[in-house]
């Protein structure tokens, strides 16, 4: 994911684009996927998105500070962008101010479905709360089965791993 490609991109002009996937940046690192979903719904966007992915550091279990949201219609992008660009009413204390940018290189529901269907993040060893999710009319739906077996994600080892237990 190229986090910087979307930085500073102006919001779309109404009707000028069929792009629907945005990136929420500066999400507090202690936020979970459930918190982001509750925020989106609580701010009036329930049913307005059909894909959400909040990347997580598997070692620390902290989010990486950004999320991908695909809106169901291009016409919803402007209102979503205007609402969340500058958003800071987090449910946990944070000084972070949300910024919205275009997601890239993947854009749209089908592109994200293809991108993540066989991704290591969909491996059975990954907890459900760390996986991308799909929605239809505001209700979570099952991710399609992979077309090949996803490999387990690579988890970077800490520099100073804990000592093995004494025998």
mmCIF file of C-alpha atoms in Angstrom:
data_model
loop_
_atom_site.group_PDB
_atom_site.id
_atom_site.type_symbol
_atom_site.label_atom_id
_atom_site.label_comp_id
_atom_site.label_asym_id
_atom_site.label_seq_id
_atom_site.Cartn_x
_atom_site.Cartn_y
_atom_site.Cartn_z
ATOM 1 C CA UNK A 1 0.000 0.000 0.000
ATOM 2 C CA UNK A 2 1.348 3.384 -0.951
ATOM 3 C CA UNK A 3 0.278 5.453 2.018
ATOM 4 C CA UNK A 4 1.724 8.661 0.636
ATOM 5 C CA UNK A 5 0.174 8.574 -2.829
ATOM 6 C CA UNK A 6 -3.170 9.774 -1.507
ATOM 7 C CA UNK A 7 -1.798 12.369 0.902
ATOM 8 C CA UNK A 8 -3.117 15.816 0.184
ATOM 9 C CA UNK A 9 -5.334 14.687 -2.676
ATOM 10 C CA UNK A 10 -8.341 16.993 -2.909
ATOM 11 C CA UNK A 11 -11.779 15.487 -2.397
ATOM 12 C CA UNK A 12 -13.451 14.432 -5.600
ATOM 13 C CA UNK A 13 -15.708 16.745 -7.504
ATOM 14 C CA UNK A 14 -19.257 15.397 -7.478
ATOM 15 C CA UNK A 15 -19.836 13.143 -10.467
ATOM 16 C CA UNK A 16 -16.261 13.487 -11.697
ATOM 17 C CA UNK A 17 -15.080 10.046 -10.655
ATOM 18 C CA UNK A 18 -16.316 6.526 -10.185
ATOM 19 C CA UNK A 19 -13.729 5.897 -7.439
ATOM 20 C CA UNK A 20 -15.224 4.590 -4.206
ATOM 21 C CA UNK A 21 -12.306 3.464 -2.003
ATOM 22 C CA UNK A 22 -10.788 5.902 0.461
ATOM 23 C CA UNK A 23 -8.105 5.617 3.083
ATOM 24 C CA UNK A 24 -8.685 6.954 6.576
ATOM 25 C CA UNK A 25 -5.295 8.084 7.885
ATOM 26 C CA UNK A 26 -4.197 8.915 11.452
ATOM 27 C CA UNK A 27 -6.542 6.381 13.047
ATOM 28 C CA UNK A 28 -5.433 5.933 16.695
ATOM 29 C CA UNK A 29 -3.181 2.881 16.996
ATOM 30 C CA UNK A 30 -5.270 1.519 19.872
ATOM 31 C CA UNK A 31 -8.381 1.375 17.701
ATOM 32 C CA UNK A 32 -9.800 -2.008 16.722
ATOM 33 C CA UNK A 33 -11.806 -2.914 13.646
ATOM 34 C CA UNK A 34 -14.932 -2.992 15.840
ATOM 35 C CA UNK A 35 -14.222 0.587 16.990
ATOM 36 C CA UNK A 36 -13.814 1.807 13.419
ATOM 37 C CA UNK A 37 -17.055 0.088 12.388
ATOM 38 C CA UNK A 38 -18.885 1.593 15.380
ATOM 39 C CA UNK A 39 -17.469 5.015 14.459
ATOM 40 C CA UNK A 40 -18.596 4.755 10.832
ATOM 41 C CA UNK A 41 -22.077 3.619 11.817
ATOM 42 C CA UNK A 42 -22.362 6.081 14.707
ATOM 43 C CA UNK A 43 -21.435 8.967 12.435
ATOM 44 C CA UNK A 44 -24.295 8.109 10.083
ATOM 45 C CA UNK A 45 -22.603 5.913 7.468
ATOM 46 C CA UNK A 46 -24.197 2.544 8.261
ATOM 47 C CA UNK A 47 -24.996 0.839 4.965
ATOM 48 C CA UNK A 48 -22.868 3.342 3.020
ATOM 49 C CA UNK A 49 -19.792 1.072 2.825
ATOM 50 C CA UNK A 50 -19.296 -2.515 1.717
ATOM 51 C CA UNK A 51 -15.626 -3.140 2.583
ATOM 52 C CA UNK A 52 -13.401 -2.233 5.517
ATOM 53 C CA UNK A 53 -9.841 -3.252 6.314
ATOM 54 C CA UNK A 54 -7.855 -1.975 9.290
ATOM 55 C CA UNK A 55 -4.300 -3.348 8.941
ATOM 56 C CA UNK A 56 -2.828 -4.647 12.204
ATOM 57 C CA UNK A 57 0.703 -5.296 13.486
ATOM 58 C CA UNK A 58 0.447 -8.968 14.466
ATOM 59 C CA UNK A 59 3.145 -8.639 17.148
ATOM 60 C CA UNK A 60 1.775 -5.647 19.030
ATOM 61 C CA UNK A 61 -1.854 -6.149 17.923
ATOM 62 C CA UNK A 62 -1.964 -2.394 17.306
ATOM 63 C CA UNK A 63 -3.521 -1.000 14.171
ATOM 64 C CA UNK A 64 -1.112 0.616 11.735
ATOM 65 C CA UNK A 65 -3.000 3.915 11.843
ATOM 66 C CA UNK A 66 -4.981 3.703 8.623
ATOM 67 C CA UNK A 67 -8.030 1.929 7.240
ATOM 68 C CA UNK A 68 -9.453 1.252 3.797
ATOM 69 C CA UNK A 69 -13.163 1.903 3.320
ATOM 70 C CA UNK A 70 -15.051 1.235 0.110
ATOM 71 C CA UNK A 71 -18.251 3.230 -0.232
ATOM 72 C CA UNK A 72 -21.180 1.646 -2.036
ATOM 73 C CA UNK A 73 -21.648 4.524 -4.510
ATOM 74 C CA UNK A 74 -19.339 7.227 -5.889
ATOM 75 C CA UNK A 75 -21.969 9.811 -4.884
ATOM 76 C CA UNK A 76 -21.311 8.998 -1.190
ATOM 77 C CA UNK A 77 -17.594 9.823 -1.347
ATOM 78 C CA UNK A 78 -17.914 13.628 -1.020
ATOM 79 C CA UNK A 79 -20.032 13.502 2.153
ATOM 80 C CA UNK A 80 -17.863 10.803 3.715
ATOM 81 C CA UNK A 81 -14.667 12.695 2.821
ATOM 82 C CA UNK A 82 -15.993 15.987 4.180
ATOM 83 C CA UNK A 83 -17.176 14.315 7.393
ATOM 84 C CA UNK A 84 -13.999 12.397 8.247
ATOM 85 C CA UNK A 85 -11.268 14.696 6.917
ATOM 86 C CA UNK A 86 -10.411 16.569 10.115
ATOM 87 C CA UNK A 87 -12.379 14.176 12.353
ATOM 88 C CA UNK A 88 -11.039 13.923 15.922
ATOM 89 C CA UNK A 89 -13.967 12.745 18.089
ATOM 90 C CA UNK A 90 -12.345 9.407 18.892
ATOM 91 C CA UNK A 91 -13.869 7.238 21.633
ATOM 92 C CA UNK A 92 -10.403 6.816 23.162
ATOM 93 C CA UNK A 93 -8.167 9.754 24.094
ATOM 94 C CA UNK A 94 -6.059 10.764 21.105
ATOM 95 C CA UNK A 95 -4.678 13.954 19.585
ATOM 96 C CA UNK A 96 -4.740 12.425 16.116
ATOM 97 C CA UNK A 97 -6.734 14.182 13.424
ATOM 98 C CA UNK A 98 -8.110 11.931 10.698
ATOM 99 C CA UNK A 99 -7.218 12.651 7.110
ATOM 100 C CA UNK A 100 -8.952 11.137 4.104
ATOM 101 C CA UNK A 101 -7.214 10.240 0.863
ATOM 102 C CA UNK A 102 -7.740 8.026 -2.115
ATOM 103 C CA UNK A 103 -6.801 4.382 -1.670
ATOM 104 C CA UNK A 104 -4.343 3.010 -4.176
ATOM 105 C CA UNK A 105 -3.429 1.028 -6.113
ATOM 106 C CA UNK A 106 -6.614 -0.971 -5.414
ATOM 107 C CA UNK A 107 -9.843 0.911 -6.045
ATOM 108 C CA UNK A 108 -13.397 -0.406 -5.723
ATOM 109 C CA UNK A 109 -15.150 -3.374 -4.142
ATOM 110 C CA UNK A 110 -14.096 -5.957 -6.749
ATOM 111 C CA UNK A 111 -10.447 -4.888 -6.622
ATOM 112 C CA UNK A 112 -10.346 -5.291 -2.832
ATOM 113 C CA UNK A 113 -12.164 -8.603 -2.998
ATOM 114 C CA UNK A 114 -9.545 -9.863 -5.471
ATOM 115 C CA UNK A 115 -6.685 -8.354 -3.468
ATOM 116 C CA UNK A 116 -7.607 -9.966 -0.150
ATOM 117 C CA UNK A 117 -9.416 -13.207 -1.087
ATOM 118 C CA UNK A 118 -6.138 -15.181 -1.283
ATOM 119 C CA UNK A 119 -4.114 -12.892 0.985
ATOM 120 C CA UNK A 120 -2.139 -14.201 3.980
ATOM 121 C CA UNK A 121 -4.370 -12.028 6.199
ATOM 122 C CA UNK A 122 -7.208 -14.439 5.336
ATOM 123 C CA UNK A 123 -5.240 -17.474 6.591
ATOM 124 C CA UNK A 124 -7.037 -19.534 9.236
ATOM 125 C CA UNK A 125 -4.345 -18.649 11.803
ATOM 126 C CA UNK A 126 -5.321 -14.929 11.645
ATOM 127 C CA UNK A 127 -7.966 -13.871 14.149
ATOM 128 C CA UNK A 128 -11.222 -12.743 12.553
ATOM 129 C CA UNK A 129 -10.971 -9.278 14.125
ATOM 130 C CA UNK A 130 -7.775 -8.645 12.104
ATOM 131 C CA UNK A 131 -9.286 -9.555 8.726
ATOM 132 C CA UNK A 132 -10.968 -7.361 6.123
ATOM 133 C CA UNK A 133 -14.765 -7.493 6.182
ATOM 134 C CA UNK A 134 -17.526 -7.201 3.599
ATOM 135 C CA UNK A 135 -21.024 -5.774 4.021
ATOM 136 C CA UNK A 136 -24.262 -5.716 2.076
ATOM 137 C CA UNK A 137 -26.892 -3.157 3.117
ATOM 138 C CA UNK A 138 -25.033 -2.632 6.410
ATOM 139 C CA UNK A 139 -24.940 -6.340 7.331
ATOM 140 C CA UNK A 140 -21.694 -8.291 7.369
ATOM 141 C CA UNK A 141 -21.473 -10.962 4.684
ATOM 142 C CA UNK A 142 -19.033 -13.838 4.306
ATOM 143 C CA UNK A 143 -15.806 -13.286 2.385
ATOM 144 C CA UNK A 144 -15.748 -15.579 -0.691
ATOM 145 C CA UNK A 145 -13.675 -18.723 -0.339
ATOM 146 C CA UNK A 146 -10.094 -18.364 -1.568
ATOM 147 C CA UNK A 147 -9.257 -19.782 -4.978
ATOM 148 C CA UNK A 148 -5.955 -21.030 -3.558
ATOM 149 C CA UNK A 149 -4.857 -21.775 -0.010
ATOM 150 C CA UNK A 150 -3.552 -18.556 1.566
ATOM 151 C CA UNK A 151 -0.107 -18.883 3.137
ATOM 152 C CA UNK A 152 0.303 -17.932 6.776
ATOM 153 C CA UNK A 153 1.320 -14.295 7.243
ATOM 154 C CA UNK A 154 4.951 -13.525 7.926
ATOM 155 C CA UNK A 155 5.304 -12.216 11.441
ATOM 156 C CA UNK A 156 8.489 -10.273 12.015
ATOM 157 C CA UNK A 157 10.423 -11.520 14.985
ATOM 158 C CA UNK A 158 11.141 -9.063 17.740
ATOM 159 C CA UNK A 159 14.773 -8.002 18.098
ATOM 160 C CA UNK A 160 14.972 -9.449 21.616
ATOM 161 C CA UNK A 161 12.748 -12.515 21.686
ATOM 162 C CA UNK A 162 11.820 -13.820 25.112
ATOM 163 C CA UNK A 163 14.028 -16.575 26.458
ATOM 164 C CA UNK A 164 12.598 -20.065 26.162
ATOM 165 C CA UNK A 165 11.194 -21.486 29.391
ATOM 166 C CA UNK A 166 13.683 -23.404 31.540
ATOM 167 C CA UNK A 167 13.359 -27.187 31.283
#
